[in-house]
Amino acid sequence: MSNKRPLGLPSVRLIMIAAVAGILAGAVAVYVKGGLSGNGPDGAAAVADARCAGAVAHARTVSELAKGQIAALVATPQPRPLQPLSFKGPDGAALSLTSFEGKTVLLNLWATWCVPCREEMPALNALQAAKGGDRFEVVAINIDTGGDEKPKAFLDETGVHKLAYYRDSSMGVFNALKKEGLAFGLPVTLVLDKKGCLIGSMNGPAAWDSDEAKALVEKVSAL
């Protein structure tokens, strides 16, 4: 008899890991949320790029809704575009984040050797199944080195079929985000608004099929 948990139900282990991550991120989140209230004349957060001026309100929304199962998600104090990130799509064609402009994106980096990644993949799959569409997509990029066999086999074994298969076997995406101070390990998850501006980030897993995650996606996607 299979002992796989029902898709969309976070394991106790994942909930505990996410809870600890939330506690550890608490002090940072309080600081960032305070910073988002701003000390300037109009109380706005600083903007690192003029193209992301409208993203200040989006980052504030992340700050307000990052609680419960996604408490470790930290709003970006200075919303900005990320440097170009190159990876491959399901058909093997080259893609970049500009390919997703017009959608709110939950960008996630994962690998089969990363135990927390394996734990959270069904939750990401469930979030895509529930909220994916013209306004939102979970873009989960696998960074295993080598061929496609192992990551594809893992997705099949765990019933993760709602996520499109994005791949970067060079680990270039991870290294680029590491240089920006956004990736310290795996999994790493970023929230990008419809213009591709970074408005939130998290290192570590979360129950992305939780009510809190869905509420965040609904709100940010509607902005």
Short mmCIF file of C-alpha atoms in Angstrom, two decimals:
data_model
loop_
_atom_site.label_atom_id
_atom_site.label_comp_id
_atom_site.label_asym_id
_atom_site.label_seq_id
_atom_site.Cartn_x
_atom_site.Cartn_y
_atom_site.Cartn_z
CA MET A 1 0.00 0.00 0.00
CA SER A 2 1.31 3.46 -0.89
CA ASN A 3 2.12 5.76 1.99
CA LYS A 4 2.21 8.92 -0.07
CA ARG A 5 0.35 11.76 1.56
CA PRO A 6 -2.59 13.30 -0.32
CA LEU A 7 -1.45 16.00 -2.73
CA GLY A 8 -1.85 19.48 -1.30
CA LEU A 9 -1.63 18.48 2.37
CA PRO A 10 1.65 19.70 3.89
CA SER A 11 3.52 17.09 5.89
CA VAL A 12 4.05 17.61 9.61
CA ARG A 13 7.77 17.78 8.90
CA LEU A 14 7.35 20.57 6.36
CA ILE A 15 5.07 22.53 8.68
CA MET A 16 7.66 22.26 11.46
CA ILE A 17 10.51 23.33 9.17
CA ALA A 18 8.47 26.26 7.87
CA ALA A 19 7.50 27.28 11.40
CA VAL A 20 11.13 27.33 12.52
CA ALA A 21 12.08 29.32 9.42
CA GLY A 22 9.33 31.79 10.25
CA ILE A 23 10.62 32.25 13.78
CA LEU A 24 14.19 32.75 12.57
CA ALA A 25 13.00 35.27 9.99
CA GLY A 26 10.84 37.13 12.47
CA ALA A 27 13.37 39.75 13.48
CA VAL A 28 14.29 40.43 9.85
CA ALA A 29 10.65 40.61 8.83
CA VAL A 30 9.84 43.10 11.60
CA TYR A 31 12.74 45.27 10.48
CA VAL A 32 11.75 45.11 6.83
CA LYS A 33 8.07 45.72 7.53
CA GLY A 34 9.02 48.75 9.56
CA GLY A 35 11.22 49.94 6.73
CA LEU A 36 8.37 49.58 4.27
CA SER A 37 6.32 52.07 6.23
CA GLY A 38 9.05 54.54 5.26
CA ASN A 39 10.52 57.62 6.88
CA GLY A 40 10.32 59.80 3.80
CA PRO A 41 7.81 62.59 3.21
CA ASP A 42 5.32 60.23 1.58
CA GLY A 43 6.11 57.17 3.73
CA ALA A 44 7.11 55.11 0.67
CA ALA A 45 9.84 52.50 0.55
CA ALA A 46 12.93 53.28 -1.46
CA VAL A 47 12.97 52.09 -5.06
CA ALA A 48 16.19 50.80 -6.62
CA ASP A 49 14.90 51.13 -10.20
CA ALA A 50 12.38 53.61 -11.62
CA ARG A 51 10.67 50.79 -13.52
CA CYS A 52 9.62 49.33 -10.17
CA ALA A 53 8.15 52.48 -8.64
CA GLY A 54 4.69 50.89 -8.62
CA ALA A 55 6.07 47.80 -6.90
CA VAL A 56 6.41 49.58 -3.57
CA ALA A 57 2.72 48.97 -2.86
CA HIS A 58 3.13 45.34 -3.94
CA ALA A 59 6.01 44.84 -1.52
CA ARG A 60 3.91 46.40 1.23
CA THR A 61 1.20 43.85 0.49
CA VAL A 62 3.75 41.04 0.88
CA SER A 63 4.80 42.55 4.20
CA GLU A 64 1.21 42.63 5.43
CA LEU A 65 0.27 39.09 4.32
CA ALA A 66 3.48 37.19 5.17
CA LYS A 67 2.19 35.34 8.21
CA GLY A 68 1.37 31.86 9.43
CA GLN A 69 2.78 29.21 7.09
CA ILE A 70 4.61 31.85 5.02
CA ALA A 71 5.87 34.02 7.89
CA ALA A 72 9.46 33.58 6.68
CA LEU A 73 8.68 35.45 3.45
CA VAL A 74 10.37 38.85 3.66
CA ALA A 75 9.19 41.85 1.66
CA THR A 76 11.82 43.54 -0.50
CA PRO A 77 12.77 46.94 0.97
CA GLN A 78 13.78 48.21 -2.48
CA PRO A 79 11.73 46.55 -5.24
CA ARG A 80 13.89 46.03 -8.31
CA PRO A 81 14.23 43.92 -11.46
CA LEU A 82 16.54 40.95 -11.12
CA GLN A 83 19.56 40.61 -13.35
CA PRO A 84 18.89 38.45 -16.44
CA LEU A 85 18.37 34.81 -15.47
CA SER A 86 18.59 32.18 -18.18
CA PHE A 87 17.09 28.69 -17.98
CA LYS A 88 15.30 26.17 -20.18
CA GLY A 89 11.59 25.58 -20.64
CA PRO A 90 9.71 22.30 -21.03
CA ASP A 91 10.65 22.10 -24.71
CA GLY A 92 14.32 22.80 -24.04
CA ALA A 93 14.14 26.33 -25.43
CA ALA A 94 15.97 29.14 -23.65
CA LEU A 95 13.85 31.33 -21.37
CA SER A 96 14.36 34.30 -19.08
CA LEU A 97 12.20 36.08 -16.54
CA THR A 98 11.07 38.53 -19.22
CA SER A 99 9.14 35.59 -20.70
CA PHE A 100 6.75 35.82 -17.74
CA GLU A 101 6.08 39.57 -17.63
CA GLY A 102 2.38 40.19 -17.26
CA LYS A 103 2.13 37.46 -14.61
CA THR A 104 2.85 37.45 -10.90
CA VAL A 105 5.55 34.78 -10.48
CA LEU A 106 6.54 32.62 -7.54
CA LEU A 107 10.09 31.70 -8.59
CA ASN A 108 11.42 28.62 -6.80
CA LEU A 109 14.79 26.88 -7.11
CA TRP A 110 14.94 23.21 -6.17
CA ALA A 111 17.00 20.04 -6.54
CA THR A 112 16.31 16.35 -6.00
CA TRP A 113 19.15 16.10 -3.45
CA CYS A 114 17.57 18.86 -1.32
CA VAL A 115 15.33 17.19 1.29
CA PRO A 116 13.30 20.35 2.16
CA CYS A 117 12.79 20.91 -1.60
CA ARG A 118 11.37 17.41 -1.98
CA GLU A 119 9.04 18.06 0.95
CA GLU A 120 7.63 21.31 -0.46
CA MET A 121 7.25 20.36 -4.14
CA PRO A 122 3.75 18.84 -3.71
CA ALA A 123 2.65 22.06 -1.99
CA LEU A 124 3.99 24.17 -4.87
CA ASN A 125 2.21 21.83 -7.27
CA ALA A 126 -1.05 22.29 -5.37
CA LEU A 127 -0.66 26.09 -5.39
CA GLN A 128 -0.18 26.06 -9.16
CA ALA A 129 -3.22 23.80 -9.54
CA ALA A 130 -5.34 26.14 -7.43
CA LYS A 131 -4.13 29.57 -8.58
CA GLY A 132 -2.12 29.10 -11.78
CA GLY A 133 -3.37 30.81 -14.92
CA ASP A 134 -3.05 33.99 -16.94
CA ARG A 135 -2.24 36.11 -13.87
CA PHE A 136 -0.02 33.80 -11.83
CA GLU A 137 2.48 30.96 -12.24
CA VAL A 138 4.76 28.95 -10.01
CA VAL A 139 8.05 28.84 -11.91
CA ALA A 140 9.97 26.03 -10.21
CA ILE A 141 13.46 25.68 -11.70
CA ASN A 142 15.35 22.46 -11.11
CA ILE A 143 19.11 22.95 -10.73
CA ASP A 144 20.32 19.32 -10.63
CA THR A 145 23.50 18.89 -12.64
CA GLY A 146 23.55 16.18 -15.28
CA GLY A 147 20.61 14.96 -17.31
CA ASP A 148 16.84 15.26 -16.98
CA GLU A 149 16.18 11.67 -15.91
CA LYS A 150 16.44 12.08 -12.14
CA PRO A 151 14.36 15.27 -11.71
CA LYS A 152 11.68 14.03 -14.11
CA ALA A 153 11.51 10.70 -12.30
CA PHE A 154 11.09 12.48 -8.97
CA LEU A 155 8.23 14.61 -10.29
CA ASP A 156 6.49 11.53 -11.66
CA GLU A 157 6.95 9.56 -8.44
CA THR A 158 5.46 12.35 -6.32
CA GLY A 159 2.60 13.17 -8.68
CA VAL A 160 3.84 16.69 -9.40
CA HIS A 161 2.30 17.29 -12.82
CA LYS A 162 0.87 20.83 -12.60
CA LEU A 163 4.25 22.55 -12.59
CA ALA A 164 5.90 23.21 -15.93
CA TYR A 165 9.37 21.67 -16.17
CA TYR A 166 11.96 24.43 -15.97
CA ARG A 167 15.63 23.51 -15.80
CA ASP A 168 19.10 24.98 -15.28
CA SER A 169 21.72 22.24 -15.03
CA SER A 170 24.51 24.85 -14.97
CA MET A 171 23.30 26.27 -11.62
CA GLY A 172 23.78 29.69 -13.17
CA VAL A 173 20.44 30.93 -11.84
CA PHE A 174 21.33 29.94 -8.27
CA ASN A 175 24.79 31.52 -8.50
CA ALA A 176 23.32 34.74 -9.90
CA LEU A 177 20.83 34.98 -7.03
CA LYS A 178 23.57 34.14 -4.55
CA LYS A 179 25.60 37.11 -5.81
CA GLU A 180 22.55 39.32 -5.22
CA GLY A 181 22.32 38.08 -1.64
CA LEU A 182 19.04 36.27 -2.27
CA ALA A 183 20.09 32.61 -2.25
CA PHE A 184 21.91 31.05 0.68
CA GLY A 185 20.83 27.45 0.11
CA LEU A 186 17.86 25.50 -1.19
CA PRO A 187 15.00 25.90 -1.58
CA VAL A 188 14.89 29.60 -2.34
CA THR A 189 11.65 31.31 -3.37
CA LEU A 190 11.12 34.80 -4.79
CA VAL A 191 7.94 36.73 -5.52
CA LEU A 192 7.96 38.89 -8.66
CA ASP A 193 5.17 41.22 -9.69
CA LYS A 194 3.76 41.53 -13.21
CA LYS A 195 6.59 43.83 -14.31
CA GLY A 196 9.22 41.38 -13.09
CA CYS A 197 10.07 43.43 -10.01
CA LEU A 198 11.27 41.55 -6.93
CA ILE A 199 8.85 42.15 -4.04
CA GLY A 200 9.54 39.26 -1.66
CA SER A 201 12.02 36.48 -0.91
CA MET A 202 12.46 33.43 1.28
CA ASN A 203 15.19 30.91 1.94
CA GLY A 204 13.83 27.60 3.18
CA PRO A 205 10.60 25.68 2.61
CA ALA A 206 7.01 26.69 3.24
CA ALA A 207 3.53 25.18 3.00
CA TRP A 208 2.71 26.94 -0.26
CA ASP A 209 -0.69 25.28 -0.45
CA SER A 210 -1.75 26.95 2.81
CA ASP A 211 -4.56 29.49 3.10
CA GLU A 212 -2.00 32.22 3.83
CA ALA A 213 -0.07 31.50 0.62
CA LYS A 214 -3.22 31.44 -1.48
CA ALA A 215 -4.41 34.74 0.05
CA LEU A 216 -1.06 36.33 -0.79
CA VAL A 217 -1.18 35.11 -4.39
CA GLU A 218 -4.75 36.28 -4.85
CA LYS A 219 -3.98 39.76 -3.53
CA VAL A 220 -0.70 40.35 -5.34
CA SER A 221 -1.98 38.91 -8.63
CA ALA A 222 -4.91 41.33 -8.56
CA LEU A 223 -2.71 44.42 -8.21
#
